[in-house]
C-alpha positions as a Python dict, from the first residue, in 0.01 Angstrom:
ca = {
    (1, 'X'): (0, 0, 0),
    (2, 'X'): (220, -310, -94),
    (3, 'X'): (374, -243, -445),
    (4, 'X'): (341, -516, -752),
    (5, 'X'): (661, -598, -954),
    (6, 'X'): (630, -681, -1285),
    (7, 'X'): (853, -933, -1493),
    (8, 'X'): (746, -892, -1864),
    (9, 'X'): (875, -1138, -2148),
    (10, 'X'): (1153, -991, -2284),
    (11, 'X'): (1070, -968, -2700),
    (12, 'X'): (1394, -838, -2815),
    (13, 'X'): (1538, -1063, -3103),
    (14, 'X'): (1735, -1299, -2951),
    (15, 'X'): (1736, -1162, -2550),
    (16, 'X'): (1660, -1484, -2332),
    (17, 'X'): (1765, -1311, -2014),
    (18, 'X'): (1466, -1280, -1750),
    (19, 'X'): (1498, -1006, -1493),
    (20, 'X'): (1473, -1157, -1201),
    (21, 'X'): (1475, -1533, -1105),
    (22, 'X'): (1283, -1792, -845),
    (23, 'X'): (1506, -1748, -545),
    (24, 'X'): (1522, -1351, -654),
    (25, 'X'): (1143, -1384, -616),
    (26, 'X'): (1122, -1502, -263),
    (27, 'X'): (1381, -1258, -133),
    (28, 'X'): (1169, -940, -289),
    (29, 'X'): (847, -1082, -163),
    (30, 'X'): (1031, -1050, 201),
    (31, 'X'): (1128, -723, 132),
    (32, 'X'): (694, -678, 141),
    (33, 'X'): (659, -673, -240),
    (34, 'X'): (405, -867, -482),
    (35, 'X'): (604, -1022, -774),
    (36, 'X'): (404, -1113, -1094),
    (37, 'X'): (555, -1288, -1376),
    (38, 'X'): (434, -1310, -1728),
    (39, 'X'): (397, -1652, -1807),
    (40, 'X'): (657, -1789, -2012),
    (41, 'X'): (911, -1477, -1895),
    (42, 'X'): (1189, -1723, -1785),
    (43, 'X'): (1134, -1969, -2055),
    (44, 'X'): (1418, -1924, -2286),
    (45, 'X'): (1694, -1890, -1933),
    (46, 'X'): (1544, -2215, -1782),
    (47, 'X'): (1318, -2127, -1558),
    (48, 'X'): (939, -2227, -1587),
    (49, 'X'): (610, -2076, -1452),
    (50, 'X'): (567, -2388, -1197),
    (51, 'X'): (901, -2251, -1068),
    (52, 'X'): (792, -1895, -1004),
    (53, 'X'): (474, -1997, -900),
    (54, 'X'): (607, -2214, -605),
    (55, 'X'): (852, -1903, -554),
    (56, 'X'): (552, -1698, -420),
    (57, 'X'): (527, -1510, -787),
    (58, 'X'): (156, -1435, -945),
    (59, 'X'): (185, -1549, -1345),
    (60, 'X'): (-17, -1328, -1549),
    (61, 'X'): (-87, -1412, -1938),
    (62, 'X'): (-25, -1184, -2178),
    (63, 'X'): (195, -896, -2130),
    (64, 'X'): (-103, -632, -2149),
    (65, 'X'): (-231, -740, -1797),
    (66, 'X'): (116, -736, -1682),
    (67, 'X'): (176, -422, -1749),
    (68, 'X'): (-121, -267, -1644),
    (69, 'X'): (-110, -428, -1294),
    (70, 'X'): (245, -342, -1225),
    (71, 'X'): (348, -55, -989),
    (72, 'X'): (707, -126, -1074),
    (73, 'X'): (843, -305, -1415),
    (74, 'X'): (1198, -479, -1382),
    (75, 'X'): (1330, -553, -1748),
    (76, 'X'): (1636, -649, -1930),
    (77, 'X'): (1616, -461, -2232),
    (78, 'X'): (1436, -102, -2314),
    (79, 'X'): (1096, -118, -2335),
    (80, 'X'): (943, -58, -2701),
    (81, 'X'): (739, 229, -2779),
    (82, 'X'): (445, -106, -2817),
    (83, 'X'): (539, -165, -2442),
    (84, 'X'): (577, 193, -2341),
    (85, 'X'): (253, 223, -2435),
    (86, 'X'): (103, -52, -2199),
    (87, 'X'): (305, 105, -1932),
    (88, 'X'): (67, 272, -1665),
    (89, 'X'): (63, 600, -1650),
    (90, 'X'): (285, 734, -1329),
    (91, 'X'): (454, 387, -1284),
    (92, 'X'): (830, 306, -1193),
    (93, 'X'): (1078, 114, -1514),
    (94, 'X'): (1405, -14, -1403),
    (95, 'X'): (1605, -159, -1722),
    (96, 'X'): (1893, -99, -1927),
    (97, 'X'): (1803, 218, -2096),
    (98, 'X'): (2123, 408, -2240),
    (99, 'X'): (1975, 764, -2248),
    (100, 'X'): (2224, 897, -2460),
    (101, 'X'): (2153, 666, -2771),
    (102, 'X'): (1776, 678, -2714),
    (103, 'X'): (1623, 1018, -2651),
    (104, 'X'): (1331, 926, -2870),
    (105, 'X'): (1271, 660, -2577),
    (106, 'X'): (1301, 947, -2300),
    (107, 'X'): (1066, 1145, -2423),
    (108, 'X'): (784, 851, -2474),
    (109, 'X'): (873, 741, -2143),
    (110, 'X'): (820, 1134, -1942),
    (111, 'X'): (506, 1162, -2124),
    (112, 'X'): (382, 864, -1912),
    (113, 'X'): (481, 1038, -1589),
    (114, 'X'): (699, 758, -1476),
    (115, 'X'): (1002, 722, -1300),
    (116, 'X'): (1321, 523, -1471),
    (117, 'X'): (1608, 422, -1307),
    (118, 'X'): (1839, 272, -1577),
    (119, 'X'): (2112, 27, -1457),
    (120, 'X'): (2313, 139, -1714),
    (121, 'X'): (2355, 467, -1617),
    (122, 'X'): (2508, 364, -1220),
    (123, 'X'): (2787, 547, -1112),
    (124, 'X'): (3040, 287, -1159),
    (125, 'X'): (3310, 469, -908),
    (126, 'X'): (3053, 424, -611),
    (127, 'X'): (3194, 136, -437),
    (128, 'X'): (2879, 123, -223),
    (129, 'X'): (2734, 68, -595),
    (130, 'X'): (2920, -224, -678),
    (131, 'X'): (2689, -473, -575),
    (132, 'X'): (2406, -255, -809),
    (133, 'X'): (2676, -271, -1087),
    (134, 'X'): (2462, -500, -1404),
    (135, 'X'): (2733, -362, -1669),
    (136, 'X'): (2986, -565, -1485),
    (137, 'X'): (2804, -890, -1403),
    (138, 'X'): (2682, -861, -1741),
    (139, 'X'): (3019, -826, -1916),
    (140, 'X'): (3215, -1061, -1678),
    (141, 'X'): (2987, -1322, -1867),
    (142, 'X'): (3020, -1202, -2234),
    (143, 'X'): (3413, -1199, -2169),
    (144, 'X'): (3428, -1561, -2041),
    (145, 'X'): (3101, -1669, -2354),
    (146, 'X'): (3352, -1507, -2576),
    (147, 'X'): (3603, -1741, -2509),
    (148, 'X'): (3418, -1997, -2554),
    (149, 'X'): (3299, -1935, -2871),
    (150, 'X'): (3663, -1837, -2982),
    (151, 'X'): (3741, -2190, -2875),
    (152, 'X'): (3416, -2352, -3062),
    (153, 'X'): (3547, -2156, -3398),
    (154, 'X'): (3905, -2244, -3330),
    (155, 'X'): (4054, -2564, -3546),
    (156, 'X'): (4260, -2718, -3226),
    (157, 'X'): (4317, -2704, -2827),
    (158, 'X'): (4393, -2434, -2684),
    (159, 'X'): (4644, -2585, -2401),
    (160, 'X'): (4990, -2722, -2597),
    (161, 'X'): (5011, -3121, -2565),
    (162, 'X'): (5260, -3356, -2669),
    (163, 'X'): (5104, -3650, -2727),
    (164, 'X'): (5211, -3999, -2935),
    (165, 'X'): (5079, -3841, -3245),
    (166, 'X'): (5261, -3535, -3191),
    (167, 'X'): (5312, -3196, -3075),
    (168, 'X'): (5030, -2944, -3022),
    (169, 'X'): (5137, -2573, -2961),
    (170, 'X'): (4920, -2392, -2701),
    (171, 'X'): (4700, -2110, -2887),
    (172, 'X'): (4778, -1740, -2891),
    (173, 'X'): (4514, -1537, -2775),
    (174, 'X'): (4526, -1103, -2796),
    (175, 'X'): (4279, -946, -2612),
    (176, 'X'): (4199, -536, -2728),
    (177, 'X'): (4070, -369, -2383),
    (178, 'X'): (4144, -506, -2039),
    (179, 'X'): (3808, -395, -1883),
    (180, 'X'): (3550, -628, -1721),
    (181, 'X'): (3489, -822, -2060),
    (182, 'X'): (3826, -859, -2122),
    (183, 'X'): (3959, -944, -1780),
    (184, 'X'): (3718, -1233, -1752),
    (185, 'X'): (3839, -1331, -2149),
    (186, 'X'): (4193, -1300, -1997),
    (187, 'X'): (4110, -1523, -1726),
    (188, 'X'): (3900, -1788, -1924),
    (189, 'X'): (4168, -1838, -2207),
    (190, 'X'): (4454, -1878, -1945),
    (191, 'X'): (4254, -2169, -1772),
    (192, 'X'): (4192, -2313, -2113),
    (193, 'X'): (4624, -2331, -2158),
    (194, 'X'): (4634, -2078, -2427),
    (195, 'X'): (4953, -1772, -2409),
    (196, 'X'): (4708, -1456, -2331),
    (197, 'X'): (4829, -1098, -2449),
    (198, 'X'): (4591, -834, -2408),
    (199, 'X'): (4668, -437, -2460),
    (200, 'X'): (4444, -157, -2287),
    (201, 'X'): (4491, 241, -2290),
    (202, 'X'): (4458, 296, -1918),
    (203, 'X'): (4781, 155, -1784),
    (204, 'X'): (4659, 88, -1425),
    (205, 'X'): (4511, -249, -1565),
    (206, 'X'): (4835, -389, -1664),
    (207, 'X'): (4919, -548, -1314),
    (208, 'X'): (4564, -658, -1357),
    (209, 'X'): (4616, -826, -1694),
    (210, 'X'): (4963, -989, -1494),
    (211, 'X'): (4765, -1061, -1234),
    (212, 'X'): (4555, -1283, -1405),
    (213, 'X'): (4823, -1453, -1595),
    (214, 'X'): (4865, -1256, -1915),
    (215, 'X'): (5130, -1052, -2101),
    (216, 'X'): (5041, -700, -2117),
    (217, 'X'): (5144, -576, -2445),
    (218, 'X'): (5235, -168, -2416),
    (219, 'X'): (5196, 47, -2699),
    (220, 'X'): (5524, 272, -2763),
    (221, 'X'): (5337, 585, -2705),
    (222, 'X'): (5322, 750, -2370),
    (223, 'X'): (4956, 929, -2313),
    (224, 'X'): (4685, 860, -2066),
    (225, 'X'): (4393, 669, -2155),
    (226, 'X'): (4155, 664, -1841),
    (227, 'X'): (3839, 853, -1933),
    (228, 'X'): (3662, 862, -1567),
    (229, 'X'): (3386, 642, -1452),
    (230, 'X'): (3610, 324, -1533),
    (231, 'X'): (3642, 362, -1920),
    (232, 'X'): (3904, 432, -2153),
    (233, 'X'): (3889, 740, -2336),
    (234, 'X'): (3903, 861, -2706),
    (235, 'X'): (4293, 884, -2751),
    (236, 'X'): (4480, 1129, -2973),
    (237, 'X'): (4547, 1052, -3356),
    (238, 'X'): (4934, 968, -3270),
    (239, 'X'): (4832, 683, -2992),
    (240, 'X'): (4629, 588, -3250),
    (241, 'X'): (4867, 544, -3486),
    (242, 'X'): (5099, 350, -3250),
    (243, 'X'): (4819, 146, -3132),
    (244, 'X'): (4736, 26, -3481),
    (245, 'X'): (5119, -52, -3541),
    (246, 'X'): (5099, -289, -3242),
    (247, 'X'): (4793, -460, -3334),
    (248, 'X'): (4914, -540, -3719),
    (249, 'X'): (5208, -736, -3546),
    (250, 'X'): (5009, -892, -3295),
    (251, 'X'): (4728, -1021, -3559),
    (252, 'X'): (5013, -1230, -3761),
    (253, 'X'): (5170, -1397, -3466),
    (254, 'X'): (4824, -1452, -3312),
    (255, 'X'): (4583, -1760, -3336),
    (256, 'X'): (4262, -1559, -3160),
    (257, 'X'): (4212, -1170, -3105),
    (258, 'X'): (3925, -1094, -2874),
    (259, 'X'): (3810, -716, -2920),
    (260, 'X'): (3636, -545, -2613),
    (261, 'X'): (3663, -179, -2707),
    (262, 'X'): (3369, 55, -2673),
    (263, 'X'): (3320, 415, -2508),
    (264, 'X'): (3013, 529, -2359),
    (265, 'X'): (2766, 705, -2583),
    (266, 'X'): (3004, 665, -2924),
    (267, 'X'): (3019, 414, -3214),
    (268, 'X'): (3276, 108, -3159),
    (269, 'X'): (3667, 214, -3232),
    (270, 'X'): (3822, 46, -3502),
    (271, 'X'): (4090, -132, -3380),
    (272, 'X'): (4160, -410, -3649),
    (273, 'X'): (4164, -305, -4023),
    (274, 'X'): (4055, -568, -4316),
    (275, 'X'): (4428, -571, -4423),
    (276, 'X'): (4536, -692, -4031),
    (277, 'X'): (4293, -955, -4097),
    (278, 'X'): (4441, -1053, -4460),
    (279, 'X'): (4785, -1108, -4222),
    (280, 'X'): (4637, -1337, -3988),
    (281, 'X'): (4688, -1701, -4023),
    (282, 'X'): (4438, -1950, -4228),
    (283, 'X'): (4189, -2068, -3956),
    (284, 'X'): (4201, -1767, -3714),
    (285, 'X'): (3915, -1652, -3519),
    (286, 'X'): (3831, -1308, -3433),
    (287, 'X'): (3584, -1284, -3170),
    (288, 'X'): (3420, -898, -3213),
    (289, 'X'): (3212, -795, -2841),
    (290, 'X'): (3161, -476, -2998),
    (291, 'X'): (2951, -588, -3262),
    (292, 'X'): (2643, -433, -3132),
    (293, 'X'): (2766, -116, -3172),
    (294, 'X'): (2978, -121, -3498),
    (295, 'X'): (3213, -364, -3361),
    (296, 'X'): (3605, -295, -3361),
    (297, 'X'): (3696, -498, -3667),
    (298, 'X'): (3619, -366, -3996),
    (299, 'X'): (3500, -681, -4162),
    (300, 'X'): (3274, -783, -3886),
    (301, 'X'): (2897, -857, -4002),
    (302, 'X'): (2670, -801, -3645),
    (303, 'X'): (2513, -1084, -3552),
    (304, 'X'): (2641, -1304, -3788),
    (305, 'X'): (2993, -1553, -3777),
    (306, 'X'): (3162, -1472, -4114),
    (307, 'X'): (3483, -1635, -4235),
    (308, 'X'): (3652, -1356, -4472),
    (309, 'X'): (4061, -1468, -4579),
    (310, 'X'): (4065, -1714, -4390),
    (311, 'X'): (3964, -1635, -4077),
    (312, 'X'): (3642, -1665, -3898),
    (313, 'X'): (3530, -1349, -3728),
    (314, 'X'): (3203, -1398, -3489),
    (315, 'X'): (3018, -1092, -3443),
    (316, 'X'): (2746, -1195, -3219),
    (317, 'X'): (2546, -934, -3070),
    (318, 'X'): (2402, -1176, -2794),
    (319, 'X'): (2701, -1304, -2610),
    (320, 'X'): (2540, -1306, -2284),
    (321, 'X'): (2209, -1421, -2390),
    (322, 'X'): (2385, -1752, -2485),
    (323, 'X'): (2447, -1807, -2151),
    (324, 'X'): (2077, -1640, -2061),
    (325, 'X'): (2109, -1875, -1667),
    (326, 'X'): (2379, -1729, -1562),
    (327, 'X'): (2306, -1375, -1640),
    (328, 'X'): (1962, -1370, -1575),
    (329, 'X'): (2042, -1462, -1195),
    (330, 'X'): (2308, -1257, -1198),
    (331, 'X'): (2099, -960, -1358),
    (332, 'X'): (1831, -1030, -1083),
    (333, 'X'): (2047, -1024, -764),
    (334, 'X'): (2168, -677, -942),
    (335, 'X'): (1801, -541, -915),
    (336, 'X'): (1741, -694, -593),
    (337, 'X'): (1995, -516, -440),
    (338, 'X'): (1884, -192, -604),
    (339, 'X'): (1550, -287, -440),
    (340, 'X'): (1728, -286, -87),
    (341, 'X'): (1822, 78, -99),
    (342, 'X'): (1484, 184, -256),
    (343, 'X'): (1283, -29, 35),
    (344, 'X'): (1507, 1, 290),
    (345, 'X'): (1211, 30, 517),
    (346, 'X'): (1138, -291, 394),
    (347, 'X'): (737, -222, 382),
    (348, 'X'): (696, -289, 5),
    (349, 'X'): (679, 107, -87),
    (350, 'X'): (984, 263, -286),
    (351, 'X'): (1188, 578, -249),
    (352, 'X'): (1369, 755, -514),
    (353, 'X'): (1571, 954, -228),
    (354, 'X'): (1771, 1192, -483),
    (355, 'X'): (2009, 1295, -245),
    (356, 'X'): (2170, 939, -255),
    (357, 'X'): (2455, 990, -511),
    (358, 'X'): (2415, 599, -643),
    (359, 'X'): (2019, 657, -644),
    (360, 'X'): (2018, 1002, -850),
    (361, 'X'): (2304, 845, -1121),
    (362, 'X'): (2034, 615, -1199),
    (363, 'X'): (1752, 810, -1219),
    (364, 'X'): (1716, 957, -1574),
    (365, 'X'): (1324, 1019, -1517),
    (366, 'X'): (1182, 1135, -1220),
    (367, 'X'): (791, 1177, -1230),
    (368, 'X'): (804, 1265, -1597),
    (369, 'X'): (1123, 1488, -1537),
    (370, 'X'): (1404, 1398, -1744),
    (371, 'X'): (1679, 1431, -1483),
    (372, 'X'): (1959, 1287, -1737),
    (373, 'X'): (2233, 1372, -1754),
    (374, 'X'): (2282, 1352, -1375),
    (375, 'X'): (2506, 1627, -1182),
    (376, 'X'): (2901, 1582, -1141),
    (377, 'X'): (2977, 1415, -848),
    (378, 'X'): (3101, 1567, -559),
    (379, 'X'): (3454, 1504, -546),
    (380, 'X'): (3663, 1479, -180),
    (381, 'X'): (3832, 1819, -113),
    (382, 'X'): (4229, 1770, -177),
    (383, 'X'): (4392, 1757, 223),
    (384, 'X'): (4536, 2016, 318),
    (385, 'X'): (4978, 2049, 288),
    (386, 'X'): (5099, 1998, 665),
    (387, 'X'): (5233, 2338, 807),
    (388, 'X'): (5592, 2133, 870),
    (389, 'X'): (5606, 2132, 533),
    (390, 'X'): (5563, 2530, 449),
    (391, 'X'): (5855, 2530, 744),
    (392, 'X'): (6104, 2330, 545),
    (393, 'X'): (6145, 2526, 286),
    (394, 'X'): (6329, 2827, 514),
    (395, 'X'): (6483, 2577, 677),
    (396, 'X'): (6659, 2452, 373),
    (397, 'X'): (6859, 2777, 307),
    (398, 'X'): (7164, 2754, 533),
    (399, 'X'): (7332, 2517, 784),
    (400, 'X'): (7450, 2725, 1066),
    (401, 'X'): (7252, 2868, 1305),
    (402, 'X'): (6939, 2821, 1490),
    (403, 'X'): (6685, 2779, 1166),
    (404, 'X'): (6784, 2375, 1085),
    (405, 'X'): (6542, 2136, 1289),
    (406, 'X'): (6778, 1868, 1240),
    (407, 'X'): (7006, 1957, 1587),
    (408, 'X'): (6636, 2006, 1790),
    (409, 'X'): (6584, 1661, 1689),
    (410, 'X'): (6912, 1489, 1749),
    (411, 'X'): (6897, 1660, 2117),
    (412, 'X'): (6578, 1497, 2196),
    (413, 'X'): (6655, 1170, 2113),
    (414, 'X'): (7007, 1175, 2281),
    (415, 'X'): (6756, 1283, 2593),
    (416, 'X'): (6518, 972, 2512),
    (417, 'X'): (6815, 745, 2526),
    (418, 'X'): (7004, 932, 2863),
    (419, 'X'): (6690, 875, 3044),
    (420, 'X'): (6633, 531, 2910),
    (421, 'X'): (6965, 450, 3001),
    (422, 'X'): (6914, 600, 3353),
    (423, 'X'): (6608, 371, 3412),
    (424, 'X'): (6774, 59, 3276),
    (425, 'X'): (7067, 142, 3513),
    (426, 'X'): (6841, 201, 3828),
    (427, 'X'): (6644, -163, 3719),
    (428, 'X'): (6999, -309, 3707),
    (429, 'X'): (7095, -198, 4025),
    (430, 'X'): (6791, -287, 4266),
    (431, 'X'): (6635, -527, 4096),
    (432, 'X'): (6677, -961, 4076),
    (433, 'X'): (6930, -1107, 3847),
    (434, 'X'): (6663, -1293, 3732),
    (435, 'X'): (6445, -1051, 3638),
    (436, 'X'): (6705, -804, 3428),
    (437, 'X'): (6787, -1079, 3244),
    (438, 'X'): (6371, -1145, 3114),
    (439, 'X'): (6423, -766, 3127),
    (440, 'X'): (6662, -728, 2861),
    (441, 'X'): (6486, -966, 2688),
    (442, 'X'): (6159, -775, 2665),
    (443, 'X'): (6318, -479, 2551),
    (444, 'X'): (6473, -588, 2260),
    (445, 'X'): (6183, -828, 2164),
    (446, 'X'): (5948, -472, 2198),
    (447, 'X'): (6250, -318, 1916),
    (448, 'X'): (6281, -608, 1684),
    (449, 'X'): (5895, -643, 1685),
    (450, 'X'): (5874, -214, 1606),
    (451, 'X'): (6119, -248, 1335),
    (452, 'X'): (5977, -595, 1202),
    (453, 'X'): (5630, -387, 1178),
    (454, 'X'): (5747, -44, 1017),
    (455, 'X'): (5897, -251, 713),
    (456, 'X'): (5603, -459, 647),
    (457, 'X'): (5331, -314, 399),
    (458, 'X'): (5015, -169, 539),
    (459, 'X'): (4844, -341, 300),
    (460, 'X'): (4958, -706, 509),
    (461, 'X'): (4881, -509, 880),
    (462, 'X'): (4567, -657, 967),
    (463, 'X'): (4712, -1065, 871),
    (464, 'X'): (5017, -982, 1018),
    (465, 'X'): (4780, -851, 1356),
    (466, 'X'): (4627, -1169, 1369),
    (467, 'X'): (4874, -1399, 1347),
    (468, 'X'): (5067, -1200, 1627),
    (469, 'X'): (4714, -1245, 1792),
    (470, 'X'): (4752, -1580, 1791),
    (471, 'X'): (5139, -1564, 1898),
    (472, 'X'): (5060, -1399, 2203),
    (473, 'X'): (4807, -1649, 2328),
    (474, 'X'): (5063, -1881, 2367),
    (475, 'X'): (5288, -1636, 2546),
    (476, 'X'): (4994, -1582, 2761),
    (477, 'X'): (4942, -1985, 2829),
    (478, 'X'): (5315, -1997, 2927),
    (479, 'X'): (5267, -1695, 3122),
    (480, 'X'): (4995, -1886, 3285),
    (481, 'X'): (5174, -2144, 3390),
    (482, 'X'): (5465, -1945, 3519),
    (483, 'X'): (5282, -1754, 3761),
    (484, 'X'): (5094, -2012, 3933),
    (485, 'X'): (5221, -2078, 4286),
    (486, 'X'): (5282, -2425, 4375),
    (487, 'X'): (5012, -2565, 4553),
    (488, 'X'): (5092, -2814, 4846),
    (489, 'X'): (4761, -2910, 4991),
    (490, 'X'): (4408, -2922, 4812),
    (491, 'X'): (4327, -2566, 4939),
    (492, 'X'): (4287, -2370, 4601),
    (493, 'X'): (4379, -2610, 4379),
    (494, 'X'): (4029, -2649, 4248),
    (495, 'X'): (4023, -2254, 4161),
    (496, 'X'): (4316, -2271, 3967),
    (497, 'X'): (4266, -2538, 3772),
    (498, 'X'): (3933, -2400, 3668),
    (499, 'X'): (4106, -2066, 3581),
    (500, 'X'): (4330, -2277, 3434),
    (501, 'X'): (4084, -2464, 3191),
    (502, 'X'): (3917, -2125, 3087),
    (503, 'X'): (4253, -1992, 2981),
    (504, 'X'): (4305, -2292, 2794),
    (505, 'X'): (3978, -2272, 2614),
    (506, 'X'): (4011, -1905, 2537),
    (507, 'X'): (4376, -1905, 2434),
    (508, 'X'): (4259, -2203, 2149),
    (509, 'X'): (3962, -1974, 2024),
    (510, 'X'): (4246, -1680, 1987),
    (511, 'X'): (4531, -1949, 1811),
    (512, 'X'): (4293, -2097, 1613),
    (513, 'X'): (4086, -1747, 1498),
    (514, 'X'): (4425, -1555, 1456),
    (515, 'X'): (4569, -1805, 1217),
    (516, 'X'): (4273, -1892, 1010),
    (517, 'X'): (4223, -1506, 970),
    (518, 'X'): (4603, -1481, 894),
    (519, 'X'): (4509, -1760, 616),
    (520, 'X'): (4176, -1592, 462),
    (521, 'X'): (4339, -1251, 443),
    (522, 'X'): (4688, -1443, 270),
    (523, 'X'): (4439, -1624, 34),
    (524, 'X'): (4372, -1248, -141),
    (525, 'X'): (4705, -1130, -243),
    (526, 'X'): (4764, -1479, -405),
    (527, 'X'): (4727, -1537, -766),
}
């Protein structure tokens, strides 16, 4: 039996995000789904009824019918306990959910016997899961809406200009927390011209931060501050104390600070205190993403832009609903590609296989089973030490004697080079001038290629590969054209001018391919 979607209006204050779009639509209908759309759904992110409708989507009024005739219910936001009661009984939710902040929500959702997959709750360190990952397209566009609203707030340009009138300095930016939301605010402010600092406890993200054409400022206090699953984690009172030291100097050199600090299942940290704001200059902006859940300044006002000494701080709680478009599509290919690995049978039936690790970090109710918190995952056993290495150790204790591998090894490569020198000497002696000198040649070309190839980077292998791919199709063109005999009469001429022409062809697919390879896989270590 063919399953029915649902796509209820979202009636959170101020959500405009839809959760799926048109060309979603068509691509879950082919996967052997119905789609049905509350009318008006897609309103508020662009996207009228006529539009689904011509998608292949049913509109339904009213969300009561919605509800009711959906097998399956794709939203943005948590259902209220109002729309967990229209849910039917036994029926599948997939929507942001955040079990640990709502267990009142849990429990009215496993009393209906469904099944809830929250997108929130993916296992972020699944690569495979990437393309599932909402929380990152999701805070890729509050970082860059940030900016932008930074900028709206903000009394000047952000580049530096000289013009006739005069000078304009380009704007400082600080960015708290180099994750997703601030990368994308890191990127988004350097395009704009401003100087971009940002500061983040896991130090793995300051090459990132670099990367992206920012300063990253270190705090003078040496402690870890990965938490697993791609946060940060709650650091100790003296990083704290550091951290807060760093951040008062940064908020009076500073035009903008851009706070993205917020751990999973705890209030907001906070990172800037009212007297860093007092310090800030007249006509700064402080642009709080962490309003929602506190928010990381201590004057901010949620959902409200406040100016307090001076400075405007902006403490919207619907960032990405201002650019609802963008994140609704974005939100939607998220789910559709859940979809995939629910229907991978592509027959319009789901299956909540619980063995796949992405699958069962999702699903916080199965059947009316709370299955949150999900089980650790199963981490990679740590390789085994290579026996050579257990042998070193003994081997290290003395110098004479039979116990050092160091002579064993110098024997067998003086061996390597008697016997190469044996066969280079027997070559020599019986065979054509000609041919020891292309000899000799070869040889060394087969070393300096080795050696050019041990000192390059793994990481560049595969470019290098294919630009050597497309070296050696022109040694094989010349070698083509050395071997062929002279022909005097017409007698074969024909054949090897045809073999000819198909070497030709082939060796300009293998140029051509290696290099423009060699140039897409370039392209990614560049800046």
């Amino acid at each position: 039996m063919t399953l029915m979607i649902g796509i209820p209006r979202e009636i959170s204050a101020g959500e405009k995000r839809v959760a799926t779009v048109p060309d979603v639509v068509e691509k879950l209908i082919k996967l052997g789904f119905k789609v049905a759309v509350e009318s008006g759904a897609g309103d508020a992110a662009n996207f009228s009824d006529e539009v689904y409708r011509a998608a292949g989507a049913e509109i339904i009024d009213g969300a009561a019918k919605l509800w009711v005739a959906s097998d399956i219910v794709f939203k943005v936001r948590g259902p209220t306990a109002e729309e967990v009661g229209l849910m039917r009984e036994g029926g599948t939710l997939v929507s942001f959910i955040w079990p640990a902040q709502n267990p009142e929500l849990m429990q009215q959702l496993a009393a209906k016997k469904t099944t809830v997959l929250a997108i929130d709750s993916l296992p972020r360190t699944l690569s495979r899961a990437q393309k599932m990952d909402a929380l990152t397209s999701q805070a890729g566009v509050a970082g860059y809406r940030a900016v932008i609203e930074a900028a709206n707030a903000f009394g000047r340009f952000f580049n530096g200009q000289i013009t006739a009138a005069g000078k304009v300095p380009p704007a400082k930016v600080f960015i708290a927390g180099a994750g997703v939301a601030g990368l994308a605010a890191i990127g988004t402010a350097v395009s704009l011209g401003a100087i971009v600092r940002a500061n983040d406890t896991r130090a793995e993200v300051a090459d990132q931060v670099v990367s992206l054409g920012g300063e990253f400022v270190k705090v003078d206090y040496e402690e870890e501050g990965s938490g697993g699953g791609g946060y940060a984690k709650v650091m100790s009172e003296g990083f704290q104390q550091a951290q807060r030291e760093m951040y008062a100097k940064q908020a009076k050199e500073v035009d903008i600070i851009i706070t993205t600090a917020l751990i999973p299942g705890k209030p907001a940290p906070r990172l800037i205190t009212a007297e860093m704001v007092k310090s800030m200059k007249p006509g700064s902006v402080i642009v709080d993403m962490a309003a929602e859940q506190g928010g990381n300044c201590e004057l901010t006002e949620p959902g409200q832009a406040v100016v307090k000494h001076g400075v405007t701080i902006v403490g919207y709680t619907d960032l990405v609903s201002r650019l609802s478009k963008q994140s609704s599509t974005l939100y939607a290919t998220n789910l559709f590609r859940l979809t995939e690995e629910l229907c991978k049978t592509k027959d319009g039936i789901i299956n909540v296989n619980m063995d796949d690790d992405a699958i069962r970090g999702l699903t916080v109710i199965k059947e009316g089973n709370i299955t949150w918190p999900p089980p650790a995952p199963k981490l990679p056993a740590a390789p085994a030490k290579p026996a050579a290495a257990k042998a070193a150790a003994p081997a290290a204790k003395g110098h004479g004697g039979g116990g050092s591998n160091e002579p064993m090894a110098g024997g067998k490569l003086a061996i390597m080079f008697g016997v190469a020198a044996l066969i280079f000497l027997f070559v020599g002696a019986y065979a054509p001038a000609a041919f020891l000198g292309h000899f000799t040649v070869f040889v060394l070309a087969c070393f300096v290629g080795y050696m050019v190839v041990w000192n390059v980077t793994p990481a560049l292998h595969t470019p290098l590969m294919s630009v050597t791919n497309a070296i050696s199709s022109i040694i094989a063109l010349g070698a083509l054209v050395q071997i062929a005999p002279p022909v005097d009469g017409a007698d074969g001429r024909g054949l090897i001018l045809a073999l000819a022409v198909a070497a030709l062809a082939l060796t300009a697919v293998n140029m051509f391919g290696g290099f423009a390879v060699t140039q897409r896989m370039l392209a990614m270590f560049r800046k």
